[in-house]
Amino acid sequence: MEAMSLQQLRELAKQVDPTVEIDDDVANLLLDLADQFVEEVTTVSCQLAKHRGGDKLEPRDLKLCLEKNWDIRVPGYVVLNDGAKGVVKRPGPTDTHKQRAEKIRKTTAN
Protein backbone atom coordinates (compact mmCIF):
# COMPACT_ATOMS: atom_id res chain seq x y z
CA MET A 1 0.00 0.00 0.00
CA GLU A 2 1.35 3.40 -0.96
CA ALA A 3 1.32 6.37 1.43
CA MET A 4 0.34 8.60 -1.51
CA SER A 5 0.17 8.48 -5.26
CA LEU A 6 2.42 10.27 -7.71
CA GLN A 7 -0.43 12.64 -8.54
CA GLN A 8 -1.03 13.43 -4.86
CA LEU A 9 2.68 14.16 -4.40
CA ARG A 10 2.67 16.53 -7.36
CA GLU A 11 -0.46 18.29 -6.03
CA LEU A 12 1.13 18.64 -2.60
CA ALA A 13 4.28 20.11 -4.12
CA LYS A 14 2.18 22.60 -6.12
CA GLN A 15 0.45 23.72 -2.91
CA VAL A 16 3.84 24.52 -1.39
CA ASP A 17 5.28 26.15 -4.53
CA PRO A 18 3.10 26.51 -7.64
CA THR A 19 6.17 26.80 -9.86
CA VAL A 20 7.84 23.57 -8.74
CA GLU A 21 8.42 20.73 -11.15
CA ILE A 22 9.43 17.35 -9.74
CA ASP A 23 11.51 15.00 -11.84
CA ASP A 24 10.06 11.47 -12.09
CA ASP A 25 13.11 9.90 -10.42
CA VAL A 26 12.92 12.37 -7.54
CA ALA A 27 9.17 11.83 -7.20
CA ASN A 28 9.65 8.05 -7.05
CA LEU A 29 12.37 8.45 -4.42
CA LEU A 30 10.11 10.69 -2.32
CA LEU A 31 7.27 8.19 -2.63
CA ASP A 32 9.55 5.34 -1.53
CA LEU A 33 10.72 7.38 1.47
CA ALA A 34 7.13 8.19 2.43
CA ASP A 35 6.17 4.50 2.20
CA GLN A 36 9.15 3.50 4.34
CA PHE A 37 8.31 6.18 6.91
CA VAL A 38 4.68 5.08 7.21
CA GLU A 39 5.67 1.43 7.47
CA GLU A 40 8.29 2.12 10.14
CA VAL A 41 5.99 4.37 12.20
CA THR A 42 3.24 1.77 12.03
CA THR A 43 5.57 -1.08 13.02
CA VAL A 44 7.14 0.76 15.95
CA SER A 45 3.75 2.09 17.12
CA CYS A 46 2.31 -1.44 17.08
CA GLN A 47 5.28 -2.64 19.13
CA LEU A 48 4.63 0.14 21.64
CA ALA A 49 0.96 -0.82 21.85
CA LYS A 50 1.91 -4.43 22.46
CA HIS A 51 4.50 -3.40 25.07
CA ARG A 52 1.90 -1.43 27.07
CA GLY A 53 -0.40 -4.45 26.95
CA GLY A 54 -2.85 -3.00 24.47
CA ASP A 55 -4.69 -5.04 21.89
CA LYS A 56 -5.15 -2.17 19.44
CA LEU A 57 -3.13 0.72 18.12
CA GLU A 58 -4.04 4.02 19.75
CA PRO A 59 -3.10 7.63 18.96
CA ARG A 60 -0.85 7.76 22.01
CA ASP A 61 1.28 4.96 20.51
CA LEU A 62 1.77 6.94 17.29
CA LYS A 63 2.42 10.13 19.24
CA LEU A 64 5.10 8.49 21.39
CA CYS A 65 6.74 6.89 18.36
CA LEU A 66 6.86 10.16 16.39
CA GLU A 67 8.15 12.17 19.34
CA LYS A 68 10.82 9.73 20.50
CA ASN A 69 12.09 8.45 17.16
CA TRP A 70 11.75 11.49 14.90
CA ASP A 71 11.24 14.42 17.26
CA ILE A 72 7.91 15.15 15.54
CA ARG A 73 5.27 16.76 17.71
CA VAL A 74 1.62 16.72 16.73
CA PRO A 75 0.38 20.23 17.55
CA GLY A 76 -2.82 20.55 19.51
CA TYR A 77 -2.95 16.91 20.58
CA VAL A 78 -1.90 15.64 23.98
CA VAL A 79 -2.24 12.37 25.79
CA LEU A 80 -2.78 12.87 29.50
CA ASN A 81 -1.09 10.68 32.12
CA ASP A 82 -4.23 8.61 32.60
CA GLY A 83 -4.36 7.86 28.87
CA ALA A 84 -7.23 10.25 28.20
CA LYS A 85 -6.99 12.37 25.08
CA GLY A 86 -7.22 16.12 25.13
CA VAL A 87 -6.85 19.10 22.89
CA VAL A 88 -4.60 21.96 23.86
CA LYS A 89 -6.39 25.27 23.62
CA ARG A 90 -4.23 28.32 23.46
CA PRO A 91 -5.30 31.14 25.72
CA GLY A 92 -6.67 34.18 23.98
CA PRO A 93 -4.69 37.40 23.69
CA THR A 94 -4.28 39.41 26.88
CA ASP A 95 -5.73 42.89 27.27
CA THR A 96 -2.23 44.35 27.08
CA HIS A 97 -1.63 42.59 23.76
CA LYS A 98 -4.96 43.85 22.41
CA GLN A 99 -4.07 47.43 23.40
CA ARG A 100 -0.66 47.21 21.71
CA ALA A 101 -2.18 45.71 18.57
CA GLU A 102 -4.77 48.50 18.45
CA LYS A 103 -2.04 51.17 18.78
CA ILE A 104 -0.09 49.55 15.94
CA ARG A 105 -3.21 49.45 13.75
CA LYS A 106 -3.89 53.14 14.41
CA THR A 107 -0.27 54.08 13.74
CA THR A 108 -0.04 52.17 10.47
CA ALA A 109 -3.46 53.38 9.30
CA ASN A 110 -2.32 57.03 9.35
Coordinates of N, CA and C in Angstrom, one line a residue, residues 62-64 66-77:
L62 N 1.2 6.2 18.4 CA 1.8 6.9 17.3 C 2.5 8.2 17.8
K63 N 1.8 8.9 18.7 CA 2.4 10.1 19.2 C 3.8 9.9 19.9
L64 N 3.8 8.8 20.7 CA 5.1 8.5 21.4 C 6.2 8.1 20.4
L66 N 6.4 9.0 17.2 CA 6.9 10.2 16.4 C 7.7 11.1 17.2
E67 N 7.4 11.3 18.5 CA 8.2 12.2 19.3 C 9.5 11.6 19.7
K68 N 9.6 10.3 20.1 CA 10.8 9.7 20.5 C 11.8 9.4 19.4
N69 N 11.2 8.9 18.3 CA 12.1 8.5 17.2 C 12.4 9.5 16.1
W70 N 11.5 10.5 15.9 CA 11.8 11.5 14.9 C 11.6 12.9 15.4
D71 N 11.4 13.1 16.7 CA 11.2 14.4 17.3 C 10.1 15.2 16.5
I72 N 9.1 14.5 16.2 CA 7.9 15.2 15.5 C 6.8 15.3 16.6
R73 N 6.4 16.5 16.8 CA 5.3 16.8 17.7 C 4.0 17.1 16.9
V74 N 2.9 16.5 17.4 CA 1.6 16.7 16.7 C 1.0 17.9 17.5
P75 N 0.9 19.1 16.8 CA 0.4 20.2 17.6 C -1.1 20.1 17.9
G76 N -1.4 20.5 19.1 CA -2.8 20.5 19.5 C -3.3 19.2 20.0
Y77 N -2.5 18.2 20.1 CA -3.0 16.9 20.6 C -2.0 16.5 21.7

